Amino acid sequence: MKVERKLMSKKKPTFPINDMLSDYLKKYKRNVKIPIFYDDLLRFQGSVTVYDNNDEDTLWIRTYYSEWDRIEIDNSLKKIYMMLLSDGSDATLPFLNVDAIDYCTFGNSKPFRIKVRNILNDNFTYFYVKKADASRVYGLELEHILSPHNINFLVHKDTLIEEHIVGIPGDDFIKNFLPKCTESEKSQIAKEFVKFKERCLVRLLGDMRSYNYVVTPTHDFFSIIYKIRAIDFDQQSFEGNLKVYNLQFMKENFKMVEMVSKKLENSSIEQYKIEERSFMAKRMITAPRRTEFLINCMKNDTISYPKNVALLKNQLMKYVGDVKFKECTNMGEVLDTILSFVKRNYLDISNKELF
């Protein structure tokens, strides 16, 4: 814990969503009027601790509401479910049931986790209700644009609705699944970890400790392919210490970092980093208007402290060797400089190969 306190601030504040970001969310159908807000769910009258299969405290509590509140809340949550994952119509509402409303007592966002079940076939899924925070919204949008994974979320006033990202929590995977993986699987996971680390570093998504990402195994012919996805976007472009955006400096990731050093040569690591940067550049090129609009929102917003911006741009100037960071005045400009650098390098190399 002593190391982490040096790396990160004790608590990140919540930044409001300004008019420009709100316009962006409306344009891309993220801003939708919803029937219930985060504060409404805080009216629970009691709770019990939620334990996992090993009888360990999950840091979630299951909430209980008065009879009249529960009827209204359940109906509103089912409507939100349809808005998030379907066409928003009421046709299937009679076939949905809200099985649980859990509240997390750990972390900055203190989310509610909603479990919705289809009573016809017993299939269920989750979504989350959180306090809207500008940096978190930027993190979600950057994930949607720059990563291989699309993501659904809705924002209305001070409430954020997020879809559940399926996967094995990183800390659980490292402890219980990684030791059972074959050597070939470990090599593949090492490759994915390098690419995930590079993606987080380039887009300035911080605090990717093992419990803030998930590992998703997918069967492909006679093998299992592992992908790594971020699930926590609170620390988007906030901290000033560059190490916060580099997964290898988080002690919770030590076993993954150790595995990378054992399974991959330096030349392979560099290759995978270049592959990931090239992928991000291609994503920006194929969605130029959306990317530019979002970055302009960040450049006209405040999502960090001036001291953090000053520290980070100086560290990036040394790390990347680009003096343009010196001109940056906020986190949006810092991120724009990084992404422009990545895109420029990709275009320079691809143009040389063409001729």
Coordinates of C-alpha atoms in Angstrom, one line a residue:
M1 CA 0.0 0.0 0.0
K2 CA 2.9 2.4 0.6
V3 CA 4.0 2.1 -3.0
E4 CA 0.5 2.8 -4.3
R5 CA 0.0 5.9 -2.1
K6 CA 3.1 7.3 -3.7
L7 CA 1.8 6.5 -7.2
M8 CA -1.7 7.8 -6.8
S9 CA -3.8 10.4 -5.1
K10 CA -5.9 9.3 -2.2
K11 CA -9.2 10.1 -3.8
K12 CA -10.2 11.4 -7.2
P13 CA -13.0 14.0 -7.2
T14 CA -16.1 13.8 -9.4
F15 CA -16.0 16.1 -12.4
P16 CA -19.3 17.4 -13.8
I17 CA -20.4 16.9 -17.4
N18 CA -20.1 20.2 -19.2
D19 CA -22.3 21.4 -22.1
M20 CA -19.9 20.4 -24.8
L21 CA -19.6 16.8 -23.6
S22 CA -23.4 16.7 -23.1
D23 CA -23.8 17.7 -26.8
Y24 CA -21.4 14.9 -27.8
L25 CA -23.4 12.4 -25.8
K26 CA -26.6 13.5 -27.4
K27 CA -25.1 13.3 -30.9
Y28 CA -24.0 9.7 -30.4
K29 CA -27.2 8.6 -28.6
R30 CA -25.6 8.2 -25.2
N31 CA -27.7 10.9 -23.5
V32 CA -31.2 9.4 -23.0
K33 CA -33.8 10.4 -20.5
I34 CA -34.1 7.7 -17.8
P35 CA -36.9 7.1 -15.3
I36 CA -34.7 6.8 -12.2
F37 CA -31.5 8.3 -10.8
Y38 CA -28.6 7.2 -8.7
D39 CA -29.8 9.1 -5.7
D40 CA -33.1 7.3 -5.8
L41 CA -31.4 4.0 -5.2
L42 CA -29.8 5.3 -2.0
R43 CA -33.2 5.2 -0.3
F44 CA -32.7 1.6 0.7
Q45 CA -33.9 0.7 4.2
G46 CA -31.7 -2.2 5.0
S47 CA -29.0 -4.5 3.6
V48 CA -27.1 -7.7 4.0
T49 CA -23.5 -8.6 3.1
V50 CA -22.9 -10.5 -0.1
Y51 CA -20.5 -13.4 0.2
D52 CA -18.8 -15.3 -2.6
N53 CA -18.7 -19.1 -3.0
N54 CA -15.8 -19.3 -0.6
D55 CA -17.8 -17.3 2.1
E56 CA -15.5 -14.3 1.7
D57 CA -16.9 -10.7 1.8
T58 CA -17.3 -9.4 -1.7
L59 CA -17.5 -5.8 -0.5
W60 CA -21.0 -5.6 -2.0
I61 CA -24.2 -5.4 0.1
R62 CA -27.7 -6.5 -1.0
T63 CA -30.2 -3.7 -0.5
Y64 CA -33.8 -3.8 0.6
Y65 CA -36.5 -1.1 0.0
S66 CA -40.0 -0.4 1.3
E67 CA -42.7 -2.2 -0.6
W68 CA -43.9 0.9 -2.5
D69 CA -40.4 2.1 -3.3
R70 CA -39.5 -1.4 -4.6
I71 CA -42.4 -1.6 -7.1
E72 CA -41.5 1.8 -8.6
I73 CA -37.8 1.1 -8.6
D74 CA -38.1 -2.3 -10.2
N75 CA -40.3 -1.0 -13.0
S76 CA -37.8 1.9 -13.6
L77 CA -34.8 -0.4 -13.7
K78 CA -36.5 -2.8 -16.1
K79 CA -37.1 0.1 -18.4
I80 CA -33.5 1.2 -18.2
Y81 CA -32.4 -2.4 -19.0
M82 CA -34.5 -2.2 -22.2
M83 CA -33.0 1.2 -23.1
L84 CA -29.5 0.0 -22.6
L85 CA -29.6 -3.4 -24.3
S86 CA -32.7 -3.3 -26.6
D87 CA -35.0 -0.9 -28.4
G88 CA -36.4 0.6 -25.2
S89 CA -40.0 -0.7 -25.8
D90 CA -42.2 -1.9 -23.0
A91 CA -43.2 -5.1 -24.8
T92 CA -40.9 -7.5 -22.8
L93 CA -41.2 -5.8 -19.4
P94 CA -43.7 -8.4 -18.1
F95 CA -41.0 -11.1 -18.7
L96 CA -38.3 -9.4 -16.7
N97 CA -37.6 -9.5 -13.0
V98 CA -35.1 -7.5 -10.9
D99 CA -33.6 -10.2 -8.8
A100 CA -31.1 -8.1 -6.8
I101 CA -29.9 -4.5 -6.3
D102 CA -26.4 -4.6 -4.8
Y103 CA -24.4 -1.6 -3.6
C104 CA -20.6 -1.5 -3.5
T105 CA -19.0 0.0 -0.5
F106 CA -15.5 0.0 -2.0
G107 CA -13.9 2.4 -4.5
N108 CA -14.7 5.9 -5.8
S109 CA -17.8 5.3 -7.8
K110 CA -19.8 3.3 -5.2
P111 CA -22.0 1.7 -7.9
F112 CA -25.3 -0.2 -7.7
R113 CA -25.2 -3.5 -9.5
I114 CA -28.6 -4.6 -10.9
K115 CA -29.4 -8.2 -11.7
V116 CA -32.2 -8.6 -14.3
R117 CA -33.6 -12.1 -15.1
N118 CA -35.8 -13.2 -17.9
I119 CA -38.5 -15.3 -16.2
L120 CA -39.2 -17.3 -19.3
N121 CA -35.8 -18.9 -19.5
D122 CA -34.0 -17.9 -16.4
N123 CA -31.2 -16.1 -18.3
F124 CA -29.9 -13.1 -16.4
T125 CA -27.5 -10.2 -16.9
Y126 CA -26.2 -7.2 -15.0
F127 CA -25.9 -3.5 -15.4
Y128 CA -24.5 -0.8 -13.2
V129 CA -25.9 2.6 -11.9
K130 CA -23.3 5.1 -11.0
K131 CA -22.8 8.8 -10.4
A132 CA -22.0 10.5 -13.7
D133 CA -18.4 11.7 -13.8
A134 CA -16.8 13.4 -16.8
S135 CA -13.5 11.5 -16.6
R136 CA -15.3 8.2 -16.4
V137 CA -17.5 9.1 -19.4
Y138 CA -14.3 10.0 -21.4
G139 CA -12.8 6.7 -20.3
L140 CA -15.8 4.7 -21.6
E141 CA -15.9 6.6 -24.9
L142 CA -12.2 6.1 -25.5
E143 CA -12.6 2.4 -24.8
H144 CA -15.4 2.3 -27.4
I145 CA -13.4 4.1 -30.0
L146 CA -9.8 3.0 -29.4
S147 CA -10.1 -0.6 -28.1
P148 CA -11.2 -3.8 -30.0
H149 CA -14.4 -3.8 -27.8
N150 CA -17.6 -1.8 -28.1
I151 CA -19.3 -0.7 -24.9
N152 CA -22.8 0.4 -24.1
F153 CA -23.6 3.1 -21.6
L154 CA -26.2 5.9 -21.0
V155 CA -26.0 9.2 -19.3
H156 CA -28.7 11.5 -18.0
K157 CA -28.0 14.4 -15.7
D158 CA -26.0 13.1 -12.8
T159 CA -26.6 9.4 -13.4
L160 CA -24.5 6.9 -15.5
I161 CA -25.7 3.5 -16.6
E162 CA -23.1 1.0 -17.7
E163 CA -23.4 -2.5 -19.2
H164 CA -21.7 -5.4 -17.4
I165 CA -18.4 -6.5 -19.0
V166 CA -18.2 -10.3 -18.9
G167 CA -15.0 -11.9 -17.8
I168 CA -13.0 -13.4 -14.9
P169 CA -11.7 -10.6 -12.5
G170 CA -8.0 -10.2 -13.1
D171 CA -7.0 -10.9 -9.4
D172 CA -9.1 -14.1 -9.4
F173 CA -7.7 -15.2 -12.8
I174 CA -4.1 -14.6 -11.6
K175 CA -4.7 -16.6 -8.4
N176 CA -6.9 -19.4 -9.5
F177 CA -6.7 -19.8 -13.3
L178 CA -3.2 -18.7 -14.4
P179 CA -1.3 -21.5 -12.6
K180 CA -3.5 -24.1 -14.5
C181 CA -2.8 -22.6 -17.9
T182 CA -0.6 -24.5 -20.4
E183 CA 2.7 -22.9 -21.4
S184 CA 1.2 -22.1 -24.8
E185 CA -1.7 -20.3 -23.2
K186 CA 0.6 -18.4 -20.9
S187 CA 2.5 -17.1 -24.0
Q188 CA -0.8 -16.0 -25.5
I189 CA -1.9 -14.3 -22.3
A190 CA 1.5 -12.6 -22.1
K191 CA 1.0 -11.2 -25.6
E192 CA -2.5 -9.9 -24.6
F193 CA -1.1 -8.3 -21.5
V194 CA 1.5 -6.4 -23.4
K195 CA -1.1 -5.1 -25.9
F196 CA -3.5 -4.2 -23.1
K197 CA -0.7 -2.4 -21.2
E198 CA 0.2 -0.4 -24.3
R199 CA -3.4 0.5 -25.0
C200 CA -3.9 1.8 -21.4
L201 CA -0.6 3.7 -21.5
V202 CA -1.3 5.4 -24.8
R203 CA -4.8 6.5 -24.0
L204 CA -3.9 7.4 -20.4
L205 CA -6.2 5.0 -18.6
G206 CA -4.8 4.7 -15.1
D207 CA -5.0 2.4 -12.1
M208 CA -5.3 -0.9 -14.0
R209 CA -4.6 -3.1 -11.0
S210 CA -5.7 -6.7 -11.4
Y211 CA -9.2 -6.2 -10.0
N212 CA -9.9 -3.3 -12.4
Y213 CA -9.8 -5.5 -15.5
V214 CA -11.2 -8.9 -16.5
V215 CA -9.7 -11.8 -18.5
T216 CA -12.2 -13.4 -21.0
P217 CA -11.4 -16.9 -22.4
T218 CA -12.9 -17.8 -25.8
H219 CA -12.8 -21.3 -27.3
D220 CA -11.4 -21.2 -30.9
F221 CA -11.1 -24.6 -32.6
F222 CA -8.8 -26.6 -30.4
S223 CA -7.5 -23.8 -28.2
I224 CA -8.6 -21.1 -25.9
I225 CA -8.0 -17.4 -26.7
Y226 CA -7.7 -15.0 -23.9
K227 CA -8.6 -11.3 -24.1
I228 CA -8.1 -8.6 -21.4
R229 CA -10.6 -5.8 -20.9
A230 CA -10.7 -2.8 -18.6
I231 CA -13.8 -2.6 -16.4
D232 CA -13.0 0.5 -14.3
F233 CA -12.7 3.9 -16.1
D234 CA -12.5 6.2 -13.1
Q235 CA -8.8 7.1 -13.6
Q236 CA -9.0 8.4 -17.1
S237 CA -6.4 11.1 -17.6
F238 CA -6.4 12.3 -14.0
E239 CA -3.1 11.4 -12.3
G240 CA 0.2 13.2 -13.0
N241 CA 2.5 10.2 -12.4
L242 CA 3.1 8.4 -15.7
K243 CA 3.6 5.1 -13.8
V244 CA -0.1 5.1 -12.8
Y245 CA -0.9 4.5 -16.5
N246 CA 1.7 1.7 -16.8
L247 CA 0.4 -1.7 -15.5
Q248 CA 3.8 -3.1 -14.8
F249 CA 4.2 -0.7 -11.8
M250 CA 1.2 -2.1 -10.0
K251 CA 2.2 -4.8 -7.5
E252 CA -1.1 -6.7 -8.1
N253 CA 0.1 -7.3 -11.7
F254 CA 3.5 -8.6 -10.7
K255 CA 2.8 -12.2 -11.7
M256 CA 1.6 -11.1 -15.1
V257 CA 4.7 -8.9 -15.6
E258 CA 6.9 -11.8 -14.5
M259 CA 5.2 -14.1 -17.0
V260 CA 5.8 -11.6 -19.8
S261 CA 9.5 -11.5 -19.1
K262 CA 9.7 -15.3 -19.1
K263 CA 7.6 -16.0 -22.1
L264 CA 8.4 -13.2 -24.5
E265 CA 11.6 -11.9 -26.1
N266 CA 12.1 -8.1 -26.1
S267 CA 11.7 -8.1 -29.9
S268 CA 8.3 -9.7 -29.6
I269 CA 7.2 -7.2 -26.9
E270 CA 8.2 -4.3 -29.2
Q271 CA 6.3 -6.0 -32.0
Y272 CA 3.1 -6.3 -30.0
K273 CA 3.3 -2.7 -28.8
I274 CA 3.6 -1.5 -32.4
E275 CA 0.7 -3.7 -33.4
E276 CA -1.5 -2.2 -30.7
R277 CA -0.5 1.4 -31.5
S278 CA -1.2 0.7 -35.2
F279 CA -4.6 -0.7 -34.4
M280 CA -5.4 2.4 -32.4
A281 CA -4.3 4.7 -35.2
K282 CA -6.5 2.8 -37.6
R283 CA -9.5 3.2 -35.3
M284 CA -8.9 6.9 -35.1
I285 CA -8.5 7.2 -38.9
T286 CA -11.8 5.3 -39.6
A287 CA -13.8 7.3 -37.1
P288 CA -12.1 10.8 -37.5
R289 CA -15.1 13.0 -36.6
R290 CA -16.1 11.1 -33.5
T291 CA -12.5 11.0 -32.3
E292 CA -11.9 14.7 -33.0
F293 CA -15.2 15.7 -31.3
L294 CA -14.4 13.8 -28.2
I295 CA -10.8 15.1 -27.9
N296 CA -12.1 18.6 -28.4
C297 CA -14.5 18.1 -25.5
M298 CA -11.6 17.0 -23.3
K299 CA -9.5 20.0 -24.4
N300 CA -12.3 22.3 -23.3
D301 CA -12.9 20.5 -20.0
T302 CA -11.2 20.2 -16.6
I303 CA -10.7 16.6 -15.5
S304 CA -7.5 17.0 -13.4
Y305 CA -5.5 19.4 -11.4
P306 CA -2.9 21.8 -13.0
K307 CA -0.1 20.2 -10.9
N308 CA -1.0 16.8 -12.4
V309 CA -1.0 18.1 -15.9
A310 CA 2.4 19.8 -15.4
L311 CA 4.0 16.6 -13.9
L312 CA 2.6 14.3 -16.6
K313 CA 3.5 16.4 -19.6
N314 CA 7.1 16.7 -18.4
Q315 CA 7.4 13.0 -17.8
L316 CA 5.8 12.3 -21.3
M317 CA 8.2 14.7 -22.9
K318 CA 11.1 12.7 -21.5
Y319 CA 9.5 9.3 -22.2
V320 CA 8.3 10.0 -25.8
G321 CA 10.9 12.7 -26.8
D322 CA 8.2 15.0 -28.2
V323 CA 8.6 18.7 -27.2
K324 CA 5.0 19.4 -28.2
F325 CA 3.9 18.2 -24.7
K326 CA 5.5 21.4 -23.4
E327 CA 2.7 23.4 -24.9
C328 CA -0.1 21.4 -23.3
T329 CA -2.3 23.2 -20.7
N330 CA -4.8 20.4 -19.7
M331 CA -5.2 16.6 -19.9
G332 CA -7.2 16.8 -23.2
E333 CA -4.3 18.5 -24.9
V334 CA -1.9 16.0 -23.4
L335 CA -3.9 13.1 -24.7
D336 CA -4.4 14.8 -28.1
T337 CA -0.6 15.1 -28.4
I338 CA -0.1 11.4 -27.6
L339 CA -2.7 10.2 -30.0
S340 CA -1.5 12.6 -32.7
F341 CA 2.0 11.2 -32.2
V342 CA 0.8 7.6 -32.6
K343 CA -1.3 8.4 -35.7
R344 CA 1.5 10.4 -37.3
N345 CA 4.0 7.6 -36.8
Y346 CA 1.6 5.0 -38.2
L347 CA 0.9 7.2 -41.3
D348 CA 4.6 7.8 -41.9
I349 CA 5.5 4.1 -41.8
S350 CA 2.5 3.0 -43.9
N351 CA 3.2 5.7 -46.5
K352 CA 6.8 4.6 -46.8
E353 CA 5.7 1.0 -47.3
L354 CA 3.4 2.1 -50.1
F355 CA 6.1 3.8 -52.1

